[in-house]
């Protein structure tokens, strides 16, 4: 059985195609990425406040890999448990910006 939220997304994509929008897989890479990123940003809830946000990088085999660290509201000073959130997208679509609200909610 398909998750209801996934079914809704697939239905919306089908409606968009019927309305004349091209299928995502038919678009050039840069245009498809921009379209999905905009859709993700537009559908994200307003980002909740967190105690702090720090952007940084770690070395990777093909260069620096960006990360964003969130500290939840009300956290006492000192180390906290860590969750590493991989947003999906096959390293093609999505970014720190498109999933900021989600990560803030997870942090809190």
Short mmCIF file of N, CA, C and O in Angstrom, two decimals:
data_model
loop_
_atom_site.label_atom_id
_atom_site.label_comp_id
_atom_site.label_asym_id
_atom_site.label_seq_id
_atom_site.Cartn_x
_atom_site.Cartn_y
_atom_site.Cartn_z
N UNK A 1 0.83 -1.17 0.00
CA UNK A 1 0.00 0.00 0.00
C UNK A 1 0.88 1.24 0.00
O UNK A 1 1.87 1.31 0.72
N UNK A 2 0.53 2.21 -0.81
CA UNK A 2 1.30 3.44 -0.93
C UNK A 2 0.91 4.43 0.16
O UNK A 2 -0.27 4.60 0.46
N UNK A 3 1.92 5.07 0.76
CA UNK A 3 1.68 6.09 1.77
C UNK A 3 0.78 7.18 1.19
O UNK A 3 0.97 7.60 0.05
N UNK A 4 -0.23 7.64 1.94
CA UNK A 4 -1.16 8.65 1.43
C UNK A 4 -0.48 9.94 0.97
O UNK A 4 -0.89 10.55 -0.02
N UNK A 5 0.58 10.38 1.67
CA UNK A 5 1.28 11.59 1.26
C UNK A 5 2.00 11.38 -0.06
O UNK A 5 2.04 12.26 -0.92
N UNK A 6 2.59 10.19 -0.25
CA UNK A 6 3.25 9.88 -1.51
C UNK A 6 2.22 9.83 -2.64
O UNK A 6 2.47 10.32 -3.75
N UNK A 7 1.05 9.25 -2.38
CA UNK A 7 -0.02 9.19 -3.38
C UNK A 7 -0.45 10.59 -3.79
O UNK A 7 -0.64 10.87 -4.97
N UNK A 8 -0.57 11.49 -2.81
CA UNK A 8 -0.96 12.87 -3.09
C UNK A 8 0.08 13.54 -3.99
O UNK A 8 -0.28 14.22 -4.97
N UNK A 9 1.35 13.35 -3.69
CA UNK A 9 2.42 13.93 -4.51
C UNK A 9 2.37 13.40 -5.93
O UNK A 9 2.44 14.15 -6.91
N UNK A 10 2.22 12.09 -6.08
CA UNK A 10 2.14 11.50 -7.42
C UNK A 10 0.93 12.01 -8.18
O UNK A 10 1.01 12.27 -9.39
N UNK A 11 -0.19 12.17 -7.50
CA UNK A 11 -1.40 12.71 -8.14
C UNK A 11 -1.18 14.14 -8.60
O UNK A 11 -1.60 14.52 -9.71
N UNK A 12 -0.53 14.94 -7.78
CA UNK A 12 -0.24 16.33 -8.17
C UNK A 12 0.68 16.39 -9.38
O UNK A 12 0.50 17.22 -10.28
N UNK A 13 1.66 15.50 -9.41
CA UNK A 13 2.58 15.46 -10.55
C UNK A 13 1.83 15.06 -11.82
O UNK A 13 2.07 15.62 -12.90
N UNK A 14 0.92 14.11 -11.70
CA UNK A 14 0.13 13.69 -12.86
C UNK A 14 -0.76 14.82 -13.35
O UNK A 14 -0.88 15.05 -14.55
N UNK A 15 -1.39 15.54 -12.43
CA UNK A 15 -2.23 16.68 -12.81
C UNK A 15 -1.43 17.75 -13.52
O UNK A 15 -1.89 18.35 -14.50
N UNK A 16 -0.22 18.01 -13.04
CA UNK A 16 0.65 19.01 -13.67
C UNK A 16 0.99 18.60 -15.10
O UNK A 16 0.99 19.42 -16.02
N UNK A 17 1.27 17.32 -15.31
CA UNK A 17 1.58 16.83 -16.65
C UNK A 17 0.37 16.97 -17.57
O UNK A 17 0.50 17.41 -18.71
N UNK A 18 -0.80 16.62 -17.06
CA UNK A 18 -2.03 16.76 -17.86
C UNK A 18 -2.32 18.23 -18.19
O UNK A 18 -2.93 18.52 -19.21
N UNK A 19 -1.86 19.14 -17.33
CA UNK A 19 -2.07 20.57 -17.56
C UNK A 19 -1.03 21.15 -18.51
O UNK A 19 -1.05 22.34 -18.81
N UNK A 20 -0.11 20.30 -18.99
CA UNK A 20 0.86 20.76 -19.98
C UNK A 20 2.27 20.95 -19.48
O UNK A 20 3.15 21.30 -20.27
N UNK A 21 2.51 20.72 -18.21
CA UNK A 21 3.88 20.85 -17.71
C UNK A 21 4.68 19.62 -18.13
O UNK A 21 4.17 18.50 -18.12
N UNK A 22 5.95 19.83 -18.46
CA UNK A 22 6.77 18.67 -18.86
C UNK A 22 7.08 17.78 -17.67
O UNK A 22 7.11 18.25 -16.52
N UNK A 23 7.27 16.49 -17.93
CA UNK A 23 7.67 15.58 -16.87
C UNK A 23 9.09 15.94 -16.43
O UNK A 23 9.93 16.32 -17.23
N UNK A 24 9.31 15.82 -15.13
CA UNK A 24 10.60 16.20 -14.57
C UNK A 24 11.76 15.51 -15.28
O UNK A 24 12.77 16.15 -15.60
N UNK A 25 11.61 14.22 -15.54
CA UNK A 25 12.72 13.48 -16.14
C UNK A 25 13.03 13.90 -17.58
O UNK A 25 14.06 13.55 -18.14
N UNK A 26 12.13 14.70 -18.19
CA UNK A 26 12.37 15.15 -19.55
C UNK A 26 13.09 16.50 -19.61
O UNK A 26 13.51 16.94 -20.68
N UNK A 27 13.27 17.13 -18.46
CA UNK A 27 13.90 18.45 -18.43
C UNK A 27 15.41 18.35 -18.36
O UNK A 27 15.95 17.39 -17.80
N UNK A 28 16.11 19.34 -18.90
CA UNK A 28 17.56 19.39 -18.70
C UNK A 28 17.87 19.47 -17.21
O UNK A 28 17.08 20.02 -16.42
N UNK A 29 18.99 18.93 -16.83
CA UNK A 29 19.39 18.81 -15.42
C UNK A 29 19.19 20.11 -14.64
O UNK A 29 18.55 20.13 -13.59
N UNK A 30 19.74 21.22 -15.11
CA UNK A 30 19.69 22.47 -14.35
C UNK A 30 18.26 22.99 -14.19
O UNK A 30 17.89 23.49 -13.12
N UNK A 31 17.44 22.84 -15.20
CA UNK A 31 16.06 23.31 -15.14
C UNK A 31 15.24 22.43 -14.20
O UNK A 31 14.45 22.92 -13.40
N UNK A 32 15.43 21.13 -14.29
CA UNK A 32 14.73 20.21 -13.40
C UNK A 32 15.10 20.44 -11.95
O UNK A 32 14.24 20.44 -11.07
N UNK A 33 16.38 20.63 -11.69
CA UNK A 33 16.84 20.88 -10.31
C UNK A 33 16.20 22.15 -9.77
O UNK A 33 15.68 22.17 -8.65
N UNK A 34 16.21 23.22 -10.56
CA UNK A 34 15.62 24.49 -10.10
C UNK A 34 14.12 24.34 -9.84
O UNK A 34 13.60 24.88 -8.86
N UNK A 35 13.43 23.59 -10.69
CA UNK A 35 11.99 23.40 -10.52
C UNK A 35 11.67 22.64 -9.24
O UNK A 35 10.77 23.02 -8.49
N UNK A 36 12.40 21.59 -8.97
CA UNK A 36 12.16 20.80 -7.77
C UNK A 36 12.55 21.58 -6.52
O UNK A 36 11.85 21.55 -5.51
N UNK A 37 13.66 22.30 -6.58
CA UNK A 37 14.06 23.10 -5.43
C UNK A 37 13.01 24.16 -5.11
O UNK A 37 12.67 24.37 -3.94
N UNK A 38 12.46 24.81 -6.12
CA UNK A 38 11.42 25.82 -5.89
C UNK A 38 10.18 25.16 -5.29
O UNK A 38 9.58 25.69 -4.35
N UNK A 39 9.79 24.01 -5.83
CA UNK A 39 8.62 23.31 -5.30
C UNK A 39 8.85 22.93 -3.83
O UNK A 39 7.96 23.09 -2.99
N UNK A 40 10.04 22.46 -3.50
CA UNK A 40 10.35 22.10 -2.12
C UNK A 40 10.32 23.31 -1.21
O UNK A 40 9.73 23.27 -0.12
N UNK A 41 10.93 24.40 -1.64
CA UNK A 41 10.95 25.61 -0.83
C UNK A 41 9.53 26.15 -0.62
O UNK A 41 9.17 26.57 0.48
N UNK A 42 8.71 26.13 -1.68
CA UNK A 42 7.35 26.65 -1.59
C UNK A 42 6.47 25.81 -0.67
O UNK A 42 5.53 26.32 -0.06
N UNK A 43 6.77 24.52 -0.55
CA UNK A 43 5.91 23.64 0.25
C UNK A 43 6.39 23.50 1.69
O UNK A 43 5.69 22.93 2.51
N UNK A 44 7.56 24.02 2.02
CA UNK A 44 8.07 23.94 3.39
C UNK A 44 7.27 24.86 4.30
O UNK A 44 6.91 25.97 3.92
N UNK A 45 7.03 24.41 5.51
CA UNK A 45 6.38 25.25 6.51
C UNK A 45 7.32 26.37 6.93
O UNK A 45 8.53 26.29 6.71
N UNK A 46 6.76 27.41 7.53
CA UNK A 46 7.61 28.49 8.05
C UNK A 46 8.61 27.89 9.03
O UNK A 46 8.23 27.09 9.90
N UNK A 47 9.87 28.25 8.91
CA UNK A 47 10.88 27.64 9.78
C UNK A 47 10.71 28.07 11.23
O UNK A 47 10.65 29.27 11.52
N UNK A 48 10.63 27.12 12.15
CA UNK A 48 10.53 27.48 13.56
C UNK A 48 11.86 28.00 14.09
O UNK A 48 12.93 27.71 13.54
N UNK A 49 11.78 28.75 15.16
CA UNK A 49 12.98 29.27 15.80
C UNK A 49 13.73 28.12 16.46
O UNK A 49 13.12 27.19 17.00
N UNK A 50 15.05 28.15 16.40
CA UNK A 50 15.91 27.23 17.13
C UNK A 50 16.91 28.08 17.90
O UNK A 50 17.02 29.29 17.68
N UNK A 51 17.64 27.48 18.81
CA UNK A 51 18.60 28.23 19.63
C UNK A 51 19.74 28.79 18.79
O UNK A 51 20.16 29.93 18.98
N UNK A 52 20.25 27.99 17.86
CA UNK A 52 21.33 28.47 17.00
C UNK A 52 21.42 27.61 15.74
O UNK A 52 20.98 26.47 15.72
N UNK A 53 22.00 28.23 14.71
CA UNK A 53 22.23 27.57 13.43
C UNK A 53 23.66 27.91 13.02
O UNK A 53 24.05 29.07 13.02
N UNK A 54 24.44 26.88 12.69
CA UNK A 54 25.83 27.08 12.26
C UNK A 54 26.02 26.38 10.93
O UNK A 54 25.75 25.18 10.82
N UNK A 55 26.48 27.11 9.93
CA UNK A 55 26.83 26.51 8.63
C UNK A 55 28.32 26.24 8.61
O UNK A 55 29.12 27.01 9.15
N UNK A 56 28.70 25.15 7.96
CA UNK A 56 30.11 24.82 7.85
C UNK A 56 30.35 23.84 6.72
O UNK A 56 29.43 23.52 5.95
N UNK A 57 31.57 23.37 6.63
CA UNK A 57 31.93 22.37 5.62
C UNK A 57 32.84 21.33 6.25
O UNK A 57 33.51 21.59 7.25
N UNK A 58 32.82 20.15 5.65
CA UNK A 58 33.77 19.08 5.98
C UNK A 58 34.40 18.65 4.68
O UNK A 58 33.79 18.74 3.61
N UNK A 59 35.66 18.20 4.71
CA UNK A 59 36.29 17.76 3.47
C UNK A 59 35.63 16.51 2.92
O UNK A 59 35.25 15.61 3.67
N UNK A 60 35.48 16.47 1.61
CA UNK A 60 34.94 15.30 0.93
C UNK A 60 35.85 14.90 -0.21
O UNK A 60 36.76 15.65 -0.57
N UNK A 61 35.62 13.75 -0.81
CA UNK A 61 36.50 13.27 -1.87
C UNK A 61 36.51 14.16 -3.12
O UNK A 61 37.49 14.19 -3.85
N UNK A 62 35.43 14.92 -3.33
CA UNK A 62 35.37 15.81 -4.51
C UNK A 62 35.33 17.27 -4.09
O UNK A 62 34.92 18.14 -4.84
N UNK A 63 35.74 17.56 -2.86
CA UNK A 63 35.72 18.93 -2.36
C UNK A 63 34.89 19.04 -1.10
O UNK A 63 34.42 18.05 -0.55
N UNK A 64 34.70 20.26 -0.68
CA UNK A 64 33.99 20.52 0.58
C UNK A 64 32.53 20.09 0.49
O UNK A 64 31.87 20.27 -0.53
N UNK A 65 32.02 19.54 1.59
CA UNK A 65 30.61 19.15 1.72
C UNK A 65 29.99 20.08 2.76
O UNK A 65 30.49 20.17 3.89
N UNK A 66 28.94 20.78 2.35
CA UNK A 66 28.28 21.72 3.25
C UNK A 66 27.44 20.99 4.30
O UNK A 66 26.87 19.94 4.02
N UNK A 67 27.36 21.58 5.49
CA UNK A 67 26.45 21.07 6.51
C UNK A 67 25.86 22.26 7.25
O UNK A 67 26.35 23.38 7.19
N UNK A 68 24.78 21.98 7.94
CA UNK A 68 24.14 22.99 8.81
C UNK A 68 23.83 22.29 10.13
O UNK A 68 23.21 21.25 10.15
N UNK A 69 24.28 22.91 11.22
CA UNK A 69 24.07 22.34 12.56
C UNK A 69 23.06 23.20 13.31
O UNK A 69 23.19 24.43 13.36
N UNK A 70 22.07 22.55 13.86
CA UNK A 70 21.00 23.23 14.61
C UNK A 70 21.10 22.85 16.08
O UNK A 70 21.33 21.69 16.41
N UNK A 71 20.90 23.83 16.93
CA UNK A 71 20.82 23.57 18.37
C UNK A 71 19.39 23.88 18.78
O UNK A 71 18.88 24.96 18.52
N UNK A 72 18.70 22.92 19.42
CA UNK A 72 17.29 23.12 19.74
C UNK A 72 17.07 24.18 20.82
O UNK A 72 17.93 24.43 21.65
N UNK A 73 15.89 24.75 20.78
CA UNK A 73 15.49 25.68 21.84
C UNK A 73 15.49 24.95 23.18
O UNK A 73 15.11 23.79 23.27
N UNK A 74 15.95 25.62 24.21
CA UNK A 74 15.91 25.06 25.55
C UNK A 74 17.01 24.07 25.87
O UNK A 74 17.04 23.53 26.97
N UNK A 75 17.93 23.83 24.93
CA UNK A 75 19.02 22.88 25.20
C UNK A 75 20.01 23.48 26.18
O UNK A 75 20.38 24.65 26.08
N UNK A 76 20.43 22.68 27.13
CA UNK A 76 21.46 23.11 28.07
C UNK A 76 22.80 23.14 27.36
O UNK A 76 23.01 22.42 26.38
N UNK A 77 23.74 23.94 27.86
CA UNK A 77 25.09 23.95 27.25
C UNK A 77 25.72 22.55 27.29
O UNK A 77 25.43 21.76 28.19
N UNK A 78 26.56 22.29 26.32
CA UNK A 78 27.27 21.02 26.29
C UNK A 78 26.83 20.14 25.15
O UNK A 78 25.96 20.51 24.35
N UNK A 79 27.44 18.97 25.07
CA UNK A 79 27.14 18.05 23.96
C UNK A 79 25.70 17.56 23.99
O UNK A 79 25.09 17.44 25.06
N UNK A 80 25.18 17.29 22.83
CA UNK A 80 23.83 16.74 22.66
C UNK A 80 23.90 15.52 21.75
O UNK A 80 24.85 15.37 20.98
N UNK A 81 22.90 14.66 21.79
CA UNK A 81 22.83 13.59 20.78
C UNK A 81 22.80 14.21 19.38
O UNK A 81 22.36 15.35 19.21
N UNK A 82 23.25 13.47 18.40
CA UNK A 82 23.33 13.99 17.04
C UNK A 82 22.49 13.14 16.09
O UNK A 82 22.49 11.92 16.17
N UNK A 83 21.81 13.82 15.20
CA UNK A 83 21.09 13.19 14.10
C UNK A 83 21.63 13.78 12.82
O UNK A 83 21.69 14.99 12.67
N UNK A 84 22.07 12.94 11.91
CA UNK A 84 22.50 13.42 10.59
C UNK A 84 21.35 13.15 9.64
O UNK A 84 20.92 12.01 9.48
N UNK A 85 20.83 14.22 9.04
CA UNK A 85 19.66 14.14 8.17
C UNK A 85 20.11 14.22 6.71
O UNK A 85 20.67 15.22 6.29
N UNK A 86 19.86 13.16 5.97
CA UNK A 86 20.12 13.14 4.53
C UNK A 86 18.77 13.33 3.84
O UNK A 86 17.90 12.48 3.97
N UNK A 87 18.62 14.41 3.12
CA UNK A 87 17.31 14.77 2.58
C UNK A 87 16.89 13.96 1.37
O UNK A 87 15.74 14.06 0.95
N UNK A 88 17.73 13.17 0.82
CA UNK A 88 17.35 12.44 -0.40
C UNK A 88 17.60 13.31 -1.62
O UNK A 88 18.19 14.37 -1.54
N UNK A 89 17.16 12.87 -2.74
CA UNK A 89 17.36 13.64 -3.96
C UNK A 89 18.53 13.15 -4.79
O UNK A 89 18.84 13.74 -5.82
N UNK A 90 19.18 12.10 -4.35
CA UNK A 90 20.25 11.49 -5.14
C UNK A 90 21.41 12.42 -5.45
O UNK A 90 22.07 12.29 -6.46
N UNK A 91 21.68 13.38 -4.58
CA UNK A 91 22.75 14.36 -4.78
C UNK A 91 22.52 15.18 -6.06
O UNK A 91 23.46 15.69 -6.65
N UNK A 92 21.26 15.27 -6.48
CA UNK A 92 20.91 16.02 -7.68
C UNK A 92 19.93 17.14 -7.33
O UNK A 92 20.08 18.26 -7.79
N UNK A 93 18.90 16.83 -6.53
CA UNK A 93 17.90 17.83 -6.19
C UNK A 93 17.80 17.97 -4.68
O UNK A 93 18.13 17.05 -3.94
N UNK A 94 17.38 19.14 -4.24
CA UNK A 94 17.28 19.42 -2.82
C UNK A 94 18.58 19.99 -2.30
O UNK A 94 19.65 19.83 -2.91
N UNK A 95 18.48 20.69 -1.16
CA UNK A 95 19.66 21.34 -0.60
C UNK A 95 19.41 21.66 0.87
O UNK A 95 18.33 21.41 1.41
N UNK A 96 20.39 22.28 1.47
CA UNK A 96 20.23 22.75 2.85
C UNK A 96 19.04 23.69 2.93
O UNK A 96 18.24 23.62 3.86
N UNK A 97 18.90 24.56 1.96
CA UNK A 97 17.83 25.55 1.99
C UNK A 97 16.45 24.92 1.83
O UNK A 97 15.50 25.34 2.48
N UNK A 98 16.31 23.93 0.96
CA UNK A 98 14.99 23.35 0.72
C UNK A 98 14.47 22.53 1.89
O UNK A 98 13.28 22.24 1.97
N UNK A 99 15.35 22.15 2.81
CA UNK A 99 14.94 21.32 3.94
C UNK A 99 15.22 21.97 5.29
O UNK A 99 15.20 21.30 6.32
N UNK A 100 15.45 23.27 5.29
CA UNK A 100 15.77 23.98 6.53
C UNK A 100 14.65 23.85 7.57
O UNK A 100 14.90 23.55 8.74
N UNK A 101 13.42 24.08 7.16
CA UNK A 101 12.30 24.01 8.10
C UNK A 101 12.16 22.62 8.70
O UNK A 101 11.95 22.47 9.91
N UNK A 102 12.30 21.61 7.88
CA UNK A 102 12.24 20.22 8.36
C UNK A 102 13.31 19.96 9.41
O UNK A 102 13.04 19.39 10.47
N UNK A 103 14.52 20.39 9.14
CA UNK A 103 15.63 20.15 10.07
C UNK A 103 15.46 20.92 11.37
O UNK A 103 15.80 20.42 12.45
N UNK A 104 14.90 22.13 11.28
CA UNK A 104 14.64 22.89 12.50
C UNK A 104 13.62 22.17 13.38
O UNK A 104 13.77 22.10 14.59
N UNK A 105 12.59 21.63 12.75
CA UNK A 105 11.57 20.89 13.52
C UNK A 105 12.18 19.64 14.14
O UNK A 105 11.88 19.30 15.29
N UNK A 106 13.02 18.95 13.40
CA UNK A 106 13.69 17.76 13.96
C UNK A 106 14.59 18.14 15.14
O UNK A 106 14.64 17.42 16.14
N UNK A 107 15.30 19.24 15.03
CA UNK A 107 16.18 19.67 16.11
C UNK A 107 15.40 19.94 17.39
O UNK A 107 15.80 19.52 18.47
N UNK A 108 14.29 20.65 17.23
CA UNK A 108 13.48 20.98 18.42
C UNK A 108 12.79 19.76 18.97
O UNK A 108 12.49 19.67 20.13
#
